[in-house]
Amino acid sequence: LHCIGLQSCLGLGGPNTLEQDLQAVINSSKLFGITLAVALPNRSVITVVSGHSSILPPKHVNTTDKFLWGSATKMYTAAAVLRLVDKQRFSLDDAALPLLDSLFIKINGTSLEAYFGPGLRNVTVRQLLGMSAGIADFDLRSRSYQLAHPTDDLGPVQNIGFANRTIQYPPGTKVAYSSTNYELLGLILAQAAGATSWDTYDQATGFPAD
């Protein structure tokens, strides 16, 4: 992790100082573009960009560019799920399928069980969180698609479609990293929020101001 300086992060040097610090990070690393948002105690936000989002052809980064954030989102997903567990909306040992399948059917027209088979009925929320559900990862195939189609905005259902559609091992018997687990947890959050599609789900509701 790079430190860009406390003065800059507090906004004491202003956005120009932040931009200079970001450029210094780019110059000293293999990165070629960075966007940064700093939320201040008074709830104002400083947004600064530096570098390029594309080398060929050259294109400067702007604040509306999309970046693959990747697995950094998992910590937020897990916290939002545990928040609902704390509120007794469901328990860690509840079966996951009923908590997401009605929304999956609305989006995709078929049950998730049709993707992964009846073994999915035995998967619990705890197993999704702990990567022990036996569900294959979608990352490599999905990432190849995203790199080839950078303007496509894939949701959980599209990403899940890239995964191997068989349960890899009996749930709870092994641990294997799989981002598909957290796509399913995202659908649990969306269904719990009453969303009728992924696009209508406001992900910020998982972290209310209180």
mmCIF file of C-alpha atoms in Angstrom:
data_model
loop_
_atom_site.group_PDB
_atom_site.id
_atom_site.type_symbol
_atom_site.label_atom_id
_atom_site.label_comp_id
_atom_site.label_asym_id
_atom_site.label_seq_id
_atom_site.Cartn_x
_atom_site.Cartn_y
_atom_site.Cartn_z
ATOM 1 C CA LEU A 1 0.000 0.000 0.000
ATOM 2 C CA HIS A 2 1.203 3.498 -0.808
ATOM 3 C CA CYS A 3 1.000 6.358 1.679
ATOM 4 C CA ILE A 4 0.219 9.661 -0.040
ATOM 5 C CA GLY A 5 0.637 11.833 3.038
ATOM 6 C CA LEU A 6 -1.661 12.851 5.888
ATOM 7 C CA GLN A 7 -1.666 16.517 4.862
ATOM 8 C CA SER A 8 -3.042 15.594 1.454
ATOM 9 C CA CYS A 9 -5.618 13.153 2.789
ATOM 10 C CA LEU A 10 -6.989 15.790 5.105
ATOM 11 C CA GLY A 11 -7.291 18.166 2.194
ATOM 12 C CA LEU A 12 -4.894 20.628 3.825
ATOM 13 C CA GLY A 13 -2.828 20.875 0.683
ATOM 14 C CA GLY A 14 -5.862 20.961 -1.584
ATOM 15 C CA PRO A 15 -6.690 18.798 -4.611
ATOM 16 C CA ASN A 16 -3.564 19.992 -6.447
ATOM 17 C CA THR A 17 -1.354 18.452 -3.750
ATOM 18 C CA LEU A 18 -3.352 15.229 -3.902
ATOM 19 C CA GLU A 19 -2.951 15.064 -7.660
ATOM 20 C CA GLN A 20 0.808 15.551 -7.317
ATOM 21 C CA ASP A 21 0.957 12.782 -4.728
ATOM 22 C CA LEU A 22 -1.033 10.436 -6.948
ATOM 23 C CA GLN A 23 1.259 11.161 -9.853
ATOM 24 C CA ALA A 24 4.237 10.362 -7.599
ATOM 25 C CA VAL A 25 2.651 6.983 -6.813
ATOM 26 C CA ILE A 26 2.185 6.325 -10.538
ATOM 27 C CA ASN A 27 5.779 7.298 -11.266
ATOM 28 C CA SER A 28 7.119 4.922 -8.613
ATOM 29 C CA SER A 29 4.911 1.926 -9.491
ATOM 30 C CA LYS A 30 3.529 -0.071 -12.393
ATOM 31 C CA LEU A 31 0.196 1.737 -12.193
ATOM 32 C CA PHE A 32 -0.773 4.063 -15.015
ATOM 33 C CA GLY A 33 -3.916 5.648 -13.609
ATOM 34 C CA ILE A 34 -5.530 6.321 -10.221
ATOM 35 C CA THR A 35 -8.790 7.822 -9.045
ATOM 36 C CA LEU A 36 -9.208 8.739 -5.391
ATOM 37 C CA ALA A 37 -12.142 9.940 -3.306
ATOM 38 C CA VAL A 38 -11.470 11.218 0.217
ATOM 39 C CA ALA A 39 -14.479 11.597 2.533
ATOM 40 C CA LEU A 40 -13.856 14.307 5.139
ATOM 41 C CA PRO A 41 -15.418 14.531 8.625
ATOM 42 C CA ASN A 42 -17.745 17.317 7.459
ATOM 43 C CA ARG A 43 -19.158 14.837 4.866
ATOM 44 C CA SER A 44 -17.637 16.692 1.927
ATOM 45 C CA VAL A 45 -15.735 14.580 -0.588
ATOM 46 C CA ILE A 46 -12.581 15.450 -2.487
ATOM 47 C CA THR A 47 -12.211 13.543 -5.747
ATOM 48 C CA VAL A 48 -8.904 13.592 -7.584
ATOM 49 C CA VAL A 49 -7.590 11.674 -10.591
ATOM 50 C CA SER A 50 -4.170 11.334 -12.147
ATOM 51 C CA GLY A 51 -2.630 9.392 -15.001
ATOM 52 C CA HIS A 52 -4.306 7.481 -17.814
ATOM 53 C CA SER A 53 -7.159 5.000 -18.039
ATOM 54 C CA SER A 54 -5.955 3.909 -21.478
ATOM 55 C CA ILE A 55 -2.493 3.866 -23.003
ATOM 56 C CA LEU A 56 -3.453 3.000 -26.578
ATOM 57 C CA PRO A 57 -5.016 5.287 -27.483
ATOM 58 C CA PRO A 58 -3.916 7.680 -24.688
ATOM 59 C CA LYS A 59 -6.830 8.734 -22.489
ATOM 60 C CA HIS A 60 -6.590 10.640 -19.225
ATOM 61 C CA VAL A 61 -8.451 9.299 -16.204
ATOM 62 C CA ASN A 62 -11.643 11.122 -15.274
ATOM 63 C CA THR A 63 -13.952 10.754 -12.289
ATOM 64 C CA THR A 64 -16.588 8.846 -14.285
ATOM 65 C CA ASP A 65 -14.240 6.048 -15.395
ATOM 66 C CA LYS A 66 -15.041 2.557 -14.105
ATOM 67 C CA PHE A 67 -12.364 0.369 -12.565
ATOM 68 C CA LEU A 68 -12.423 -3.326 -11.721
ATOM 69 C CA TRP A 69 -12.484 -3.090 -7.928
ATOM 70 C CA GLY A 70 -12.306 -6.832 -7.492
ATOM 71 C CA SER A 71 -12.256 -8.607 -4.166
ATOM 72 C CA ALA A 72 -12.011 -5.450 -2.063
ATOM 73 C CA THR A 73 -15.821 -5.472 -2.161
ATOM 74 C CA LYS A 74 -16.016 -8.780 -0.273
ATOM 75 C CA MET A 75 -15.367 -7.172 3.115
ATOM 76 C CA TYR A 76 -18.322 -4.830 2.568
ATOM 77 C CA THR A 77 -20.569 -7.654 1.388
ATOM 78 C CA ALA A 78 -19.693 -9.778 4.415
ATOM 79 C CA ALA A 79 -20.300 -6.887 6.818
ATOM 80 C CA ALA A 80 -23.687 -6.134 5.250
ATOM 81 C CA VAL A 81 -24.722 -9.804 5.503
ATOM 82 C CA LEU A 82 -23.618 -10.016 9.140
ATOM 83 C CA ARG A 83 -25.571 -6.846 9.842
ATOM 84 C CA LEU A 84 -28.754 -8.598 8.671
ATOM 85 C CA VAL A 85 -27.866 -11.642 10.769
ATOM 86 C CA ASP A 86 -27.527 -9.315 13.773
ATOM 87 C CA LYS A 87 -30.977 -7.940 12.984
ATOM 88 C CA GLN A 88 -32.283 -11.550 12.888
ATOM 89 C CA ARG A 89 -33.426 -11.343 9.287
ATOM 90 C CA PHE A 90 -31.855 -14.790 8.854
ATOM 91 C CA SER A 91 -29.173 -16.890 10.541
ATOM 92 C CA LEU A 92 -25.723 -17.980 9.410
ATOM 93 C CA ASP A 93 -26.889 -21.587 9.259
ATOM 94 C CA ASP A 94 -29.994 -20.923 7.168
ATOM 95 C CA ALA A 95 -30.058 -22.440 3.698
ATOM 96 C CA ALA A 96 -28.928 -19.798 1.211
ATOM 97 C CA LEU A 97 -31.132 -20.808 -1.728
ATOM 98 C CA PRO A 98 -34.500 -19.572 -0.353
ATOM 99 C CA LEU A 99 -32.877 -16.253 0.591
ATOM 100 C CA LEU A 100 -31.954 -15.403 -3.003
ATOM 101 C CA ASP A 101 -33.815 -17.639 -5.420
ATOM 102 C CA SER A 102 -37.000 -15.627 -5.890
ATOM 103 C CA LEU A 103 -34.918 -12.643 -7.040
ATOM 104 C CA PHE A 104 -32.728 -14.874 -9.220
ATOM 105 C CA ILE A 105 -35.858 -16.252 -10.899
ATOM 106 C CA LYS A 106 -37.166 -12.731 -11.532
ATOM 107 C CA ILE A 107 -33.886 -11.724 -13.152
ATOM 108 C CA ASN A 108 -32.998 -14.901 -14.992
ATOM 109 C CA GLY A 109 -36.282 -16.766 -15.466
ATOM 110 C CA THR A 110 -34.995 -19.948 -13.822
ATOM 111 C CA SER A 111 -34.044 -21.182 -10.369
ATOM 112 C CA LEU A 112 -30.398 -21.127 -9.335
ATOM 113 C CA GLU A 113 -30.813 -24.816 -8.605
ATOM 114 C CA ALA A 114 -31.056 -25.345 -12.361
ATOM 115 C CA TYR A 115 -27.488 -24.000 -12.585
ATOM 116 C CA PHE A 116 -25.808 -25.951 -9.788
ATOM 117 C CA GLY A 117 -28.117 -28.902 -9.137
ATOM 118 C CA PRO A 118 -29.877 -30.112 -5.979
ATOM 119 C CA GLY A 119 -26.635 -30.013 -3.981
ATOM 120 C CA LEU A 120 -27.132 -26.255 -3.749
ATOM 121 C CA ARG A 121 -29.997 -26.824 -1.310
ATOM 122 C CA ASN A 122 -27.444 -27.824 1.342
ATOM 123 C CA VAL A 123 -25.395 -24.619 1.090
ATOM 124 C CA THR A 124 -25.732 -22.252 4.045
ATOM 125 C CA VAL A 125 -25.031 -18.553 4.448
ATOM 126 C CA ARG A 126 -22.085 -19.423 6.711
ATOM 127 C CA GLN A 127 -20.557 -21.601 3.996
ATOM 128 C CA LEU A 128 -20.861 -18.846 1.394
ATOM 129 C CA LEU A 129 -19.127 -16.403 3.731
ATOM 130 C CA GLY A 130 -16.375 -18.900 4.585
ATOM 131 C CA MET A 131 -15.706 -20.134 1.028
ATOM 132 C CA SER A 132 -16.722 -23.694 1.920
ATOM 133 C CA ALA A 133 -19.861 -24.000 -0.223
ATOM 134 C CA GLY A 134 -18.288 -26.112 -2.984
ATOM 135 C CA ILE A 135 -19.316 -23.614 -5.668
ATOM 136 C CA ALA A 136 -16.798 -23.017 -8.461
ATOM 137 C CA ASP A 137 -15.161 -19.640 -9.070
ATOM 138 C CA PHE A 138 -16.206 -17.539 -12.066
ATOM 139 C CA ASP A 139 -13.295 -15.085 -11.970
ATOM 140 C CA LEU A 140 -11.005 -16.220 -14.771
ATOM 141 C CA ARG A 141 -13.698 -16.554 -17.441
ATOM 142 C CA SER A 142 -15.503 -13.424 -16.301
ATOM 143 C CA ARG A 143 -12.309 -11.354 -16.199
ATOM 144 C CA SER A 144 -11.377 -12.413 -19.735
ATOM 145 C CA TYR A 145 -14.811 -11.287 -20.898
ATOM 146 C CA GLN A 146 -14.593 -7.976 -19.041
ATOM 147 C CA LEU A 147 -11.180 -7.173 -20.486
ATOM 148 C CA ALA A 148 -12.529 -7.853 -23.973
ATOM 149 C CA HIS A 149 -15.738 -5.869 -23.293
ATOM 150 C CA PRO A 150 -14.691 -3.076 -20.887
ATOM 151 C CA THR A 151 -17.919 -1.074 -21.291
ATOM 152 C CA ASP A 152 -20.187 -3.964 -20.251
ATOM 153 C CA ASP A 153 -21.483 -3.669 -16.688
ATOM 154 C CA LEU A 154 -21.907 -7.242 -15.464
ATOM 155 C CA GLY A 155 -24.163 -8.011 -12.526
ATOM 156 C CA PRO A 156 -24.145 -11.088 -10.272
ATOM 157 C CA VAL A 157 -26.348 -13.203 -12.541
ATOM 158 C CA GLN A 158 -24.055 -12.646 -15.525
ATOM 159 C CA ASN A 159 -20.963 -13.412 -13.443
ATOM 160 C CA ILE A 160 -22.513 -16.556 -11.953
ATOM 161 C CA GLY A 161 -23.122 -17.744 -15.517
ATOM 162 C CA PHE A 162 -19.357 -17.970 -16.045
ATOM 163 C CA ALA A 163 -18.905 -20.506 -13.201
ATOM 164 C CA ASN A 164 -18.700 -24.271 -13.625
ATOM 165 C CA ARG A 165 -22.257 -25.444 -13.010
ATOM 166 C CA THR A 166 -21.540 -28.358 -10.706
ATOM 167 C CA ILE A 167 -20.948 -28.436 -6.962
ATOM 168 C CA GLN A 168 -17.217 -29.161 -6.640
ATOM 169 C CA TYR A 169 -17.351 -30.916 -3.240
ATOM 170 C CA PRO A 170 -19.932 -31.510 -0.493
ATOM 171 C CA PRO A 171 -20.657 -28.147 1.165
ATOM 172 C CA GLY A 172 -18.773 -27.629 4.412
ATOM 173 C CA THR A 173 -16.120 -30.302 3.765
ATOM 174 C CA LYS A 174 -13.404 -28.118 2.201
ATOM 175 C CA VAL A 175 -12.422 -24.486 1.768
ATOM 176 C CA ALA A 176 -11.698 -23.106 -1.709
ATOM 177 C CA TYR A 177 -11.629 -19.467 -2.748
ATOM 178 C CA SER A 178 -14.538 -18.617 -5.013
ATOM 179 C CA SER A 179 -15.917 -15.182 -5.825
ATOM 180 C CA THR A 180 -19.190 -16.822 -6.879
ATOM 181 C CA ASN A 181 -20.016 -17.226 -3.179
ATOM 182 C CA TYR A 182 -20.031 -13.465 -2.744
ATOM 183 C CA GLU A 183 -22.117 -12.861 -5.863
ATOM 184 C CA LEU A 184 -24.721 -15.103 -4.217
ATOM 185 C CA LEU A 185 -24.415 -13.164 -0.955
ATOM 186 C CA GLY A 186 -25.003 -9.989 -2.955
ATOM 187 C CA LEU A 187 -28.252 -11.461 -4.257
ATOM 188 C CA ILE A 188 -29.251 -12.347 -0.678
ATOM 189 C CA LEU A 189 -28.760 -8.695 0.271
ATOM 190 C CA ALA A 190 -30.756 -7.513 -2.728
ATOM 191 C CA GLN A 191 -33.654 -9.889 -2.057
ATOM 192 C CA ALA A 192 -33.679 -8.918 1.631
ATOM 193 C CA ALA A 193 -33.945 -5.278 0.567
ATOM 194 C CA GLY A 194 -36.997 -6.074 -1.564
ATOM 195 C CA ALA A 195 -35.288 -5.345 -4.889
ATOM 196 C CA THR A 196 -36.978 -6.642 -8.022
ATOM 197 C CA SER A 197 -33.764 -6.626 -10.053
ATOM 198 C CA TRP A 198 -30.058 -6.065 -9.476
ATOM 199 C CA ASP A 199 -30.215 -2.699 -11.207
ATOM 200 C CA THR A 200 -32.872 -1.444 -8.787
ATOM 201 C CA TYR A 201 -30.966 -2.560 -5.683
ATOM 202 C CA ASP A 202 -29.352 0.353 -3.852
ATOM 203 C CA GLN A 203 -26.208 -1.236 -2.428
ATOM 204 C CA ALA A 204 -25.696 1.701 -0.070
ATOM 205 C CA THR A 205 -28.651 0.462 2.001
ATOM 206 C CA GLY A 206 -26.335 -2.154 3.467
ATOM 207 C CA PHE A 207 -24.496 0.649 5.262
ATOM 208 C CA PRO A 208 -27.002 3.219 6.531
ATOM 209 C CA ALA A 209 -25.750 6.418 8.124
ATOM 210 C CA ASP A 210 -26.498 5.168 11.637
#
